[in-house]
XYZ file of C-alpha atoms in Angstrom:
592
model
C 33.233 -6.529 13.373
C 30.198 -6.089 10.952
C 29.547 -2.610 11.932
C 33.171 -1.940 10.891
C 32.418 -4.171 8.055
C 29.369 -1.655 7.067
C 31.035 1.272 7.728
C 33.777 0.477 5.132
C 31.048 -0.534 2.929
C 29.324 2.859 3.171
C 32.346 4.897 2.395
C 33.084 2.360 -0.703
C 29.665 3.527 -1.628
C 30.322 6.928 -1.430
C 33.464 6.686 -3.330
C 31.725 5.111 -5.993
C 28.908 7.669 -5.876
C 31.356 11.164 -5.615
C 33.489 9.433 -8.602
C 30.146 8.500 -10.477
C 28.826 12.490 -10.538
C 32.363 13.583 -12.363
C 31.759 11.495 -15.410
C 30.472 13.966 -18.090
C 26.671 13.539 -18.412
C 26.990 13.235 -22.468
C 28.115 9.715 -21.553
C 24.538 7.631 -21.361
C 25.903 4.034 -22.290
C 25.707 2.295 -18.548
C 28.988 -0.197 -19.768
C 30.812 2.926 -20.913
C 29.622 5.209 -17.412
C 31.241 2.329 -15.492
C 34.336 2.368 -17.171
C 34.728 6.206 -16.808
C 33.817 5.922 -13.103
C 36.309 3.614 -12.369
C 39.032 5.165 -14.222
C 38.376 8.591 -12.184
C 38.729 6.635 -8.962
C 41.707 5.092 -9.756
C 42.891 8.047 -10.862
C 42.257 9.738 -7.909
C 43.596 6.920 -5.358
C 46.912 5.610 -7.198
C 49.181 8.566 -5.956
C 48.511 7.803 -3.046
C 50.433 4.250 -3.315
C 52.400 5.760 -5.855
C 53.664 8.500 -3.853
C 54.133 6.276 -0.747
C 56.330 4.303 -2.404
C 58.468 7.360 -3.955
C 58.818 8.395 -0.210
C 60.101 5.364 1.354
C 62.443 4.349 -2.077
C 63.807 7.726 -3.111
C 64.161 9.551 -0.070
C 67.132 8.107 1.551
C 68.978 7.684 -1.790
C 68.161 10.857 -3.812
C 67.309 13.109 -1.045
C 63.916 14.897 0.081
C 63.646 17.483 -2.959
C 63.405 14.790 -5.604
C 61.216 12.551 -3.205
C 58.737 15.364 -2.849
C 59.073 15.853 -6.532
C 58.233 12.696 -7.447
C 55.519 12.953 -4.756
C 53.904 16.037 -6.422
C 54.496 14.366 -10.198
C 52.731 11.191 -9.531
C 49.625 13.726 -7.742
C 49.848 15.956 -10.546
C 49.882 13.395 -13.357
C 47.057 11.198 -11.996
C 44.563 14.127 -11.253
C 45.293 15.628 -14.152
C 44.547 12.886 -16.124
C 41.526 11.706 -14.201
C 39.724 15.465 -14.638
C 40.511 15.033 -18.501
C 38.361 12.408 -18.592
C 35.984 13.948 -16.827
C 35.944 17.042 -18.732
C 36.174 15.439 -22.203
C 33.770 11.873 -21.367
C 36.399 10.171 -23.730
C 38.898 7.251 -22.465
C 40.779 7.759 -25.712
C 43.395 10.196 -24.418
C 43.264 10.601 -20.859
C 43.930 6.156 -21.238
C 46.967 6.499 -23.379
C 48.739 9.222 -20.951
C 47.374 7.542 -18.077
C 49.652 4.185 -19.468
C 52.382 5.877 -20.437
C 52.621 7.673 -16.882
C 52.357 4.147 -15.587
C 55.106 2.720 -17.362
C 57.460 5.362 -16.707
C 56.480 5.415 -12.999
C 56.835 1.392 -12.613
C 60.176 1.660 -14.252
C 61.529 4.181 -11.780
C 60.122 2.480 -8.932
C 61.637 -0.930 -10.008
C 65.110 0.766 -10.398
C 65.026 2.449 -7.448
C 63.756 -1.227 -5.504
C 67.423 -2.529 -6.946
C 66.369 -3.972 -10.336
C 64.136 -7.117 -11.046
C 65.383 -9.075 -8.153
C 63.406 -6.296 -5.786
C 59.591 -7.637 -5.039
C 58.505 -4.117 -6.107
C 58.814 -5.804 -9.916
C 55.430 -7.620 -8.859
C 53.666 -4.397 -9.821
C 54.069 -4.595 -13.371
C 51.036 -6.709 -12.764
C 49.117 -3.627 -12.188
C 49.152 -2.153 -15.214
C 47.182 -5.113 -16.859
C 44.857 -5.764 -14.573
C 43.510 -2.353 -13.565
C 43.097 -2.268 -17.100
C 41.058 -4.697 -17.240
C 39.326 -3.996 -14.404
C 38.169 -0.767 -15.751
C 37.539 -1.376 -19.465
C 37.126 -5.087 -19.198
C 38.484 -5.129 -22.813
C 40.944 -7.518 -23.971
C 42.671 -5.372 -26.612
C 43.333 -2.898 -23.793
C 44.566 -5.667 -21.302
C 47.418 -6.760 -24.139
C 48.567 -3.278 -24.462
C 48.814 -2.843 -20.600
C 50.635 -6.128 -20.203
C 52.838 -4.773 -23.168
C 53.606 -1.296 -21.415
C 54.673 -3.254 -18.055
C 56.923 -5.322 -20.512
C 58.585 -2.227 -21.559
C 58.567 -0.346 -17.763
C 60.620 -4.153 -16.947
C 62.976 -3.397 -19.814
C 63.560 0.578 -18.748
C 64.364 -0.301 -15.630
C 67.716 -1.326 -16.880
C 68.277 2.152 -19.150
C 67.415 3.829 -15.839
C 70.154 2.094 -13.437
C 72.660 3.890 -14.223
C 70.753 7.317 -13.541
C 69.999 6.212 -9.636
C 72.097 4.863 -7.022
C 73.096 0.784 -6.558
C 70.452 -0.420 -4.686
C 69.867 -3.701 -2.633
C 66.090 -5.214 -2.696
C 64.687 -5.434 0.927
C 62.169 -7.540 2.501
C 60.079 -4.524 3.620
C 59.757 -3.996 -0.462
C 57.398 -6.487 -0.059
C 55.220 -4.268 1.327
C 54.390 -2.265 -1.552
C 52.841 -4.884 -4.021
C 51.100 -5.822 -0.548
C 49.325 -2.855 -0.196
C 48.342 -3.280 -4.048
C 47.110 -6.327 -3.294
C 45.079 -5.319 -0.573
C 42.916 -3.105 -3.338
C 41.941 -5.657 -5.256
C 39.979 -7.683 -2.142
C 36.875 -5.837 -2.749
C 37.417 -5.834 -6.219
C 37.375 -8.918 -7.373
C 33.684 -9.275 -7.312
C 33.889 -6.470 -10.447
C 35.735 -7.983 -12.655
C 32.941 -10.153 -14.047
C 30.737 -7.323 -14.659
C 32.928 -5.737 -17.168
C 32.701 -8.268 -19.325
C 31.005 -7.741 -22.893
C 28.644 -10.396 -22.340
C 26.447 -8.338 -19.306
C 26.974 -5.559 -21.310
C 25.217 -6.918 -24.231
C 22.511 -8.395 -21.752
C 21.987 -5.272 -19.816
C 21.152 -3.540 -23.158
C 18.344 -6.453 -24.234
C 17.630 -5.738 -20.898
C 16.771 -2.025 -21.386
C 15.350 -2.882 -24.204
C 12.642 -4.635 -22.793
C 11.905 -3.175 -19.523
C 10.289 0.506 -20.152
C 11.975 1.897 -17.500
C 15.395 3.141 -15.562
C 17.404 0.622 -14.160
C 19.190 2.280 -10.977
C 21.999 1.165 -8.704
C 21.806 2.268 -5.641
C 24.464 2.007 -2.610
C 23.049 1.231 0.870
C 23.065 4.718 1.863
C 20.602 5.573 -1.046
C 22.754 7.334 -3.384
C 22.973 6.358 -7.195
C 25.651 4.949 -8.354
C 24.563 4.340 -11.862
C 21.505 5.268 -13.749
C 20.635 3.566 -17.206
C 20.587 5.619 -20.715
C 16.711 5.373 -20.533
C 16.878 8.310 -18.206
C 17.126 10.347 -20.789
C 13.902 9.599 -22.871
C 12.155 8.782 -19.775
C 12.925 11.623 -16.958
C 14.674 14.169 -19.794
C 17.715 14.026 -17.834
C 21.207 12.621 -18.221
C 21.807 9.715 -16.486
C 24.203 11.742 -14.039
C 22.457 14.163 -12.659
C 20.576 11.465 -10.982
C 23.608 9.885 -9.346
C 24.644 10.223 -5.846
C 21.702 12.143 -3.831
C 20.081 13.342 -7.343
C 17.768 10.884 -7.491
C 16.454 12.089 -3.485
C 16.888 15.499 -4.672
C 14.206 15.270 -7.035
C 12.145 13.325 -4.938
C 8.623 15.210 -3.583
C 9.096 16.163 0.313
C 5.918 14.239 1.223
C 7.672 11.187 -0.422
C 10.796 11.007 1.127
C 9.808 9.079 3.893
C 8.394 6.253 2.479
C 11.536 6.067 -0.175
C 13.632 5.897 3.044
C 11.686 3.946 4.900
C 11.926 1.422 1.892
C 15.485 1.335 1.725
C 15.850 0.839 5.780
C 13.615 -2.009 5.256
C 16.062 -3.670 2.281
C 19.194 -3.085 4.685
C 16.929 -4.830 7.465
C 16.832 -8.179 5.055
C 13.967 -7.460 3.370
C 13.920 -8.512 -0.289
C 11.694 -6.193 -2.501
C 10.285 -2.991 -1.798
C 7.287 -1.424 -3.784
C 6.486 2.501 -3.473
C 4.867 5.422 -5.664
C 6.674 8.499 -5.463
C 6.460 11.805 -7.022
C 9.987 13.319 -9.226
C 10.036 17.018 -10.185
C 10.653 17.479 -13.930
C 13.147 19.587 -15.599
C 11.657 22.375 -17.501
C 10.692 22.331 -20.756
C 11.463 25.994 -21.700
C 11.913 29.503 -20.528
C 8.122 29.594 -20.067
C 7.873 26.880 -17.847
C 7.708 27.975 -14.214
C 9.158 24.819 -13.155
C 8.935 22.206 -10.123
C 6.231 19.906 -12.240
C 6.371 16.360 -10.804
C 5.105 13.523 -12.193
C 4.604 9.988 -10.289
C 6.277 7.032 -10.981
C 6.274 3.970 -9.755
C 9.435 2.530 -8.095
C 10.752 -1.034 -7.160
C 14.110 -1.657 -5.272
C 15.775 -5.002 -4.603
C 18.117 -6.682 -2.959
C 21.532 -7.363 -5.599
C 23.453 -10.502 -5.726
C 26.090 -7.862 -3.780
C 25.992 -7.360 -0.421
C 26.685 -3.298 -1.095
C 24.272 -2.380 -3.700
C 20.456 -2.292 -4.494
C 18.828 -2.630 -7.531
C 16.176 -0.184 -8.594
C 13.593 -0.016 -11.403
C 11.916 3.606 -11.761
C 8.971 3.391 -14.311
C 6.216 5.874 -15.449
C 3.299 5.753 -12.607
C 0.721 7.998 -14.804
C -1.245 5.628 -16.214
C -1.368 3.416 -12.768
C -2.581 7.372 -11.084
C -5.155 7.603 -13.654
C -6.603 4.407 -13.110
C -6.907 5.136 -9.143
C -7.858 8.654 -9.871
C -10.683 7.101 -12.062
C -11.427 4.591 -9.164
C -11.403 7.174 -6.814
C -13.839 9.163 -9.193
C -16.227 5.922 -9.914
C -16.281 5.731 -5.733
C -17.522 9.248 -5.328
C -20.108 8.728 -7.693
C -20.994 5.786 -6.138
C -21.379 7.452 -2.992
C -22.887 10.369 -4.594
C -25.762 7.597 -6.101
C -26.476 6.315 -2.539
C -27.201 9.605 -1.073
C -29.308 10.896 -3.977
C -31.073 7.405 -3.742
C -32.237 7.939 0.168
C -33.291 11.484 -0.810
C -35.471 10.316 -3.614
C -36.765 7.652 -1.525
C -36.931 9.677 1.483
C -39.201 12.541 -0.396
C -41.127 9.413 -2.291
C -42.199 8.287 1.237
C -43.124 10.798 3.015
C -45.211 12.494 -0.263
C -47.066 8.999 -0.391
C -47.581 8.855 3.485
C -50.037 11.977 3.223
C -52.564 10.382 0.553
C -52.207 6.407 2.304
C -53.149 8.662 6.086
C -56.460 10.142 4.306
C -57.741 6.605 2.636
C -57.162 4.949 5.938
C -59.109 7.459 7.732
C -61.560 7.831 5.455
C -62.029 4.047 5.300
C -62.749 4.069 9.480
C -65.343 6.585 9.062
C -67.068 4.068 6.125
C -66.392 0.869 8.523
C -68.094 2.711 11.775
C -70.968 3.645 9.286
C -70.838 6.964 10.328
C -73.122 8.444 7.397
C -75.407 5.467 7.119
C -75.763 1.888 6.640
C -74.047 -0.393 3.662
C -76.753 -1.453 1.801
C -75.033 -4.294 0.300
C -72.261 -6.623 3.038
C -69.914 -6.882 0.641
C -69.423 -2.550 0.514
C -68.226 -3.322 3.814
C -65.951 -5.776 2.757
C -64.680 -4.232 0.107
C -63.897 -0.721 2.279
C -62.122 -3.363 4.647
C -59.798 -4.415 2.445
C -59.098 -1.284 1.068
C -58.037 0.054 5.008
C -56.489 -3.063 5.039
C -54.362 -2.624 2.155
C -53.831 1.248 2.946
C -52.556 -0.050 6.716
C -49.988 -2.128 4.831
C -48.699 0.260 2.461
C -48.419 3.071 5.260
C -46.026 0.222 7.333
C -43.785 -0.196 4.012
C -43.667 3.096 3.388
C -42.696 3.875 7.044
C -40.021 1.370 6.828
C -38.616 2.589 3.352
C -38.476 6.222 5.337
C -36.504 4.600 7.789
C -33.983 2.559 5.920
C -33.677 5.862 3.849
C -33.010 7.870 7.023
C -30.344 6.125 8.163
C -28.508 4.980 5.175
C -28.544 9.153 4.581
C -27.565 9.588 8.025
C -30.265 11.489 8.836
C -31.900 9.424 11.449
C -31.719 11.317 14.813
C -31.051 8.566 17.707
C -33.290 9.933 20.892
C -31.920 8.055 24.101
C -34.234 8.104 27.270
C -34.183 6.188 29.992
C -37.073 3.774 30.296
C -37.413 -0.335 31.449
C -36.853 -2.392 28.837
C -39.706 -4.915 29.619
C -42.061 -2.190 28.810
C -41.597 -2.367 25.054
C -41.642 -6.404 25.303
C -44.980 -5.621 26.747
C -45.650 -3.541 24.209
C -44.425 -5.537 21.459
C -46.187 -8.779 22.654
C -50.173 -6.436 22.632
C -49.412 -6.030 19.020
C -48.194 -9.039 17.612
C -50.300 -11.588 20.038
C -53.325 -11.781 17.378
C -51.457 -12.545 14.405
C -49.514 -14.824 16.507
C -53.033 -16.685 17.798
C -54.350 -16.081 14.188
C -51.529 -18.075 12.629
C -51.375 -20.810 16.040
C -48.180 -20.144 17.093
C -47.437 -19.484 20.728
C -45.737 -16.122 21.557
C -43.936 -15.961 25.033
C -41.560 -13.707 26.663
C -38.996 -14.555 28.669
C -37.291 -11.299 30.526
C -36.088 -10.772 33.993
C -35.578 -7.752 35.716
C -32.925 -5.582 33.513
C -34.168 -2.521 34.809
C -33.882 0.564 32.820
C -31.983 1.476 29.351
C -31.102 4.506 27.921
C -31.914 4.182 24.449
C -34.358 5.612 21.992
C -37.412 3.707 22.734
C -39.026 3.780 19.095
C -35.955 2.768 17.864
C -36.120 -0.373 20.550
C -39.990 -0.986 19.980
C -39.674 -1.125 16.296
C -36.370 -3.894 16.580
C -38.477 -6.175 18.991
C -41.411 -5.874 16.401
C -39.650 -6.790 13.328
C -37.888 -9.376 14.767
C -40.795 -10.531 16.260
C -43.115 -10.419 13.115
C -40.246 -12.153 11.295
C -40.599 -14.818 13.430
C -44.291 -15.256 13.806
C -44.214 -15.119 9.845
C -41.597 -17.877 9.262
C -42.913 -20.292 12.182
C -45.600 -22.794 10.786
C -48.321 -23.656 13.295
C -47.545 -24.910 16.093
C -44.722 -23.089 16.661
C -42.918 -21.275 19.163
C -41.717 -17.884 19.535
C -40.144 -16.720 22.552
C -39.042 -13.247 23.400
C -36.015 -13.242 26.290
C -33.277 -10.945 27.973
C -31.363 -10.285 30.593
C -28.339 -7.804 31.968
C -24.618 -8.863 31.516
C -22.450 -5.747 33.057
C -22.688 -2.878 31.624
C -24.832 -4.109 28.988
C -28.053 -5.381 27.711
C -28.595 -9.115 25.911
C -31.941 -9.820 24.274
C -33.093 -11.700 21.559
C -36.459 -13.468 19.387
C -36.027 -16.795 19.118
C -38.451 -19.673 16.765
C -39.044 -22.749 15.871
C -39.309 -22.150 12.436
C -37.741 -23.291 8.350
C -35.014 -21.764 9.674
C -31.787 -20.116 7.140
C -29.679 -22.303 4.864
C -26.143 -21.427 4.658
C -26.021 -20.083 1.134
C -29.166 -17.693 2.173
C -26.645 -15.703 4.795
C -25.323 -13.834 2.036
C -28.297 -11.664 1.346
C -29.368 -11.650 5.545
C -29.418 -7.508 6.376
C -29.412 -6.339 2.568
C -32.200 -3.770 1.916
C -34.891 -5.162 -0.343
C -34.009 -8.841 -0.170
C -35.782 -11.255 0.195
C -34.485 -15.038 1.385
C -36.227 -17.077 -1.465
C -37.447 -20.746 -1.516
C -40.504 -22.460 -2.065
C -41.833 -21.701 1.887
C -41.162 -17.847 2.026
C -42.609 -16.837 -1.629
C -45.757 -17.564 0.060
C -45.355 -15.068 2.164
C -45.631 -11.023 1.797
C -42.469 -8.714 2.833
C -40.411 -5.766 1.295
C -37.370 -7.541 2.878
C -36.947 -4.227 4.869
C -37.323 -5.586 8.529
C -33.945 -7.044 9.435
C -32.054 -4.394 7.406
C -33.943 -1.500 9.620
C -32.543 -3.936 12.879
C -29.348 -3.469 11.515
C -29.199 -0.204 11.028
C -31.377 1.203 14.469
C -28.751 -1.653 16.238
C -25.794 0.148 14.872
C -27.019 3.363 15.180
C -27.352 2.234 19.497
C -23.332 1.220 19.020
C -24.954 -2.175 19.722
C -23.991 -5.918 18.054
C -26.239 -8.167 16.010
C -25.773 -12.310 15.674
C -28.015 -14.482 13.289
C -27.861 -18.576 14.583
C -29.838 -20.589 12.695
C -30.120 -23.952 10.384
C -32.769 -25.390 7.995
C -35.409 -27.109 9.696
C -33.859 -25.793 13.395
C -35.097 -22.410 13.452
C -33.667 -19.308 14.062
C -32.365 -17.096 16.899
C -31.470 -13.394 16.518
C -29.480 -12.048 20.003
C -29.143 -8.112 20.158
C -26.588 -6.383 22.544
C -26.795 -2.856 23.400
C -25.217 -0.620 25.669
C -27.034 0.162 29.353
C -26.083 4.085 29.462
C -27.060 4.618 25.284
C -24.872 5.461 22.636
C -21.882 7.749 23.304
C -22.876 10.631 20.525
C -25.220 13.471 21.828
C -28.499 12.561 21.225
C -29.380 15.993 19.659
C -27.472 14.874 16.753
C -27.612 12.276 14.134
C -25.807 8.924 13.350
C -24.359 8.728 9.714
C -24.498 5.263 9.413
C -23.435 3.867 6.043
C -24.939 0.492 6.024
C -22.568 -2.432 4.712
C -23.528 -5.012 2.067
C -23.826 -8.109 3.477
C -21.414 -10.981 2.696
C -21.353 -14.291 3.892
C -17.889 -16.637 4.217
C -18.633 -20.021 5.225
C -21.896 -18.601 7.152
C -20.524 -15.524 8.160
C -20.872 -12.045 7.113
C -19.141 -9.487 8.733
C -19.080 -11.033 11.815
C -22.839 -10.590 12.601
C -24.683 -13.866 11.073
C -23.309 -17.347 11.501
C -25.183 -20.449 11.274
C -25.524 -23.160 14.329
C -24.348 -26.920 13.933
């Protein structure tokens, strides 16, 4: 039942929408294109009644030839009088024949029913209200309900013309069928009134924009006079499929797609779309679309969507500027690791001839200090040199990957190796400082992975810890094999990371700051290279920690490496860290 419901619905719409693209375009007043619409379709659909009823009252008692002449006077009249108001986009005429025609018809059709005593009399009642139902004025209505007066009182100069006649019961029939029209009619009535039409103009007034009414299927059914001044068209050449007509191929999905979504129950539907333009002269080659922005919704009636169609170019420039601002943006980033990239590497020549220069002077290899504190003095300045060269290395590193330039080397070698490693390096600073460094790692057996990359994560995460553990402390170094996949992490017992401190965890250059780590020295470079060599491996990075608890930073990476080729590098763009609550981006969270 509701598909047959729909499908009368649909070809309703289509009606509506064939009878909408005969009204002349110089009509732009949306009150004044519904009346004209609605006149053509009744225009077009009352012979049909009309000339039924000629049939079945004439026939018998005057014979085929004037049945089939009234049949063909009623078609004539009506079409006739329907394309004159198409032609002409004036009610003025094409209304007065149109009643006149009516009044002449009802009389003959009473007469021939057997006088007033015939239920056939019940359609004087059409004249009046079809007229109001297509002009909705009042003035009109009275001089409809006046015409049927006069059809009533023909009737009786007309008797003597036709046959005696006896009314029937199956004359009920007729006003019936009448009746039957009006069912999905009666919904219109109210929107003739001059009320909405004085609203709909404020209306217009307001919004800048086309107000469109749309049946189910899509088609326009009416446009507003805006599309004049907006789109440089009149309002009907966007009704029935004008509207899609117009519309860019690459859009026409989406615009359907929205409209299958408001006959699916939903209630709005927001889309940009792209119209092609008239043109603007001989000169102009044509198809020039613009974009607008268009939002449909769901109408108080069931057959009919609302649509509002405004200008989109000043929402396009602002993304096209946004767009724009992100390129740069971009561009910025890259020219940023190229500066810092060529910074590092010219200052890593100079910082490798001090230091080496500084180990011939400590080894006294062209004589004897003559005062202890040259020798102090050319230690701190290898010292310093040393500590420079390891920021500098990291800054070429950060810079490498953030430019996605950093080639990942994967080789197969045991893991506990570079904890070996890593523990020979940092097990004086650790005993310097009194903090006990211990690893904990059973037999994972090999990983394919770049080894550098691996050495250089356990040593910043281990130096990290050594340098935020107060003595004391504990540092401990573990791992172990889970499937197809390999767990390790640098756990301490040191300050620790306060919740609002997660935000800047992995960001290049920062620096966690409170009154225990300012005492310290750092570039804040350490746990953003992690980051990035841990991405690089297609590997996953967690941060669990609390004030006072210490920290714990677990690394998974892949047993068989990375899936790109290793003879080519990893554009990694490295994400800002954020923190939620004491997360950020999944990768730091903070323990209980």
């Amino acid at each position: 039942m509701s598909s047959l419901a729909t499908r009368y619905i649909d070809v309703c719409d289509a009606m509506a929408a064939g009878c909408g693209r005969l009204v002349h375009p110089c009509v732009a007043a949306a009150g004044e294109r519904r009346a004209q619409r609605r006149f053509i379709g009744l225009m077009m659909a009352a012979p049909f009644l009309v000339g039924g009823a000629a049939v079945t009252l004439s026939a018998v008692r005057l014979g085929v030839d004037m049945a089939l002449a009234g049949i063909f006077a009623a078609f004539g009249v009506c079409w006739f009088t329907g394309l004159l108001a198409s032609a002409s986009g004036s009610l003025a005429v094409p209304g007065r024949i149109a009643l006149i025609a009516g009044s002449l018809g009802l009389a003959c059709l009473v007469a021939l029913a057997g006088g007033l005593a015939s239920p056939v009399v019940l359609l004087a009642l059409a004249l009046p209200v079809e007229t109001a139902w297509v002009s909705g004025s009042r003035r009109a209505t009275v001089w409809a309900a006046a015409a049927a007066a006069a059809a009533l009182v023909l009737q009786y100069a007309l008797e003597p013309v036709f046959p005696a006649a006896i009314p029937a019961a199956w004359h009920w029939l007729l006003p019936l069928a009448w009746g039957l029209t009006l069912a999905p009619r009666l919904g219109d009535f109210a929107a003739v009134s001059g009320v909405e039409e004085t609203e709909e103009a404020r209306l217009e007034d307001v919004i800048d924009g086309v107000v469109l009414r749309l049946a189910r299927a899509g088609d326009v059914v009416e446009a507003s006079a805006r599309t004049q001044s907006l789109l440089g068209l009149a309002p009907a050449l966007l009704a029935g499929t004008g509207l899609f007509d117009r519309i860019h191929i690459a859009d026409r999905v989406p615009y359907l797609s929205a409209l299958a979504d408001l006959r699916d129950g939903a209630s709005r539907q927001r889309l940009s779309l792209r119209l092609r333009m008239p043109r603007s002269g001989a000169d102009d080659p044509g198809d020039r679309y613009r974009p607008f922005d268009l939002e449909l919704m769901r109408s108080g009636e069931t057959d009919c969507f609302i649509g509002l169609l405004r200008d989109g170019g000043e929402a396009q420039g602002l993304r096209e500027e946004l767009e724009a601002a992100r390129e740069a943006a971009a561009g910025a980033d890259i020219a940023k690791g190229r500066f810092l990239a060529a910074v590092s590497h010219e200052l890593r020549t100079p910082l490798n001839a001090i230091i080496g220069f500084s180990d011939m002077l400590l080894h006294e290899m062209f004589g004897p200090f003559k005062d202890p504190r040259q020798k102090e003095y050319v230690e701190l300045v290898r010292e310093s040199g040393q500590h420079l060269l390891e920021v500098v290395t990291s800054i070429l590193d950060v810079s490498r990957i953030e430019a996605g330039t950093y080639g990942v080397q994967p080789e197969p070698f045991h893991f506990s190796d570079a904890v070996d490693m890593c523990q020979s390096l940092m097990r004086l600073q650790a005993e310097t400082k009194g903090v006990v460094l211990e690893a904990r790692v059973a037999d994972t057996g090999e990983i394919n992975a770049d080894r550098r990359a691996v050495q250089q994560i356990l040593i910043n995460l281990v130096s990290n810890a050594v340098k935020f553990t107060p003595g004391g402390g504990h540092v401990a170094i573990g791992a172990q094999r889970v499937g197809s996949r390999l767990h390790f992490w640098v756990s301490d017992t040191g300050i620790g990371i306060e919740e609002k401190d997660f935000a800047n965890l992995g960001k290049p250059f920062m620096q966690i700051q409170n009154d225990y780590t300012r005492r310290f020295e750092g570039t804040g470079l350490g746990l953003s290279l992690v980051k990035g060599l841990v991405a690089l491996h297609e590997g996953t990075m967690s941060i669990e920690s609390a004030p006072g608890e210490g920290t714990k930073v677990s690394i998974s990476l892949p047993l068989d490496g990375p899936k790109q080729g290793s003879d080519k590098p990893v554009v990694l763009l490295m994400p800002s860290a954020r923190a939620s609550k004491g997360e950020a981006d999944g990768a730091f969270r903070k323990t209980a």
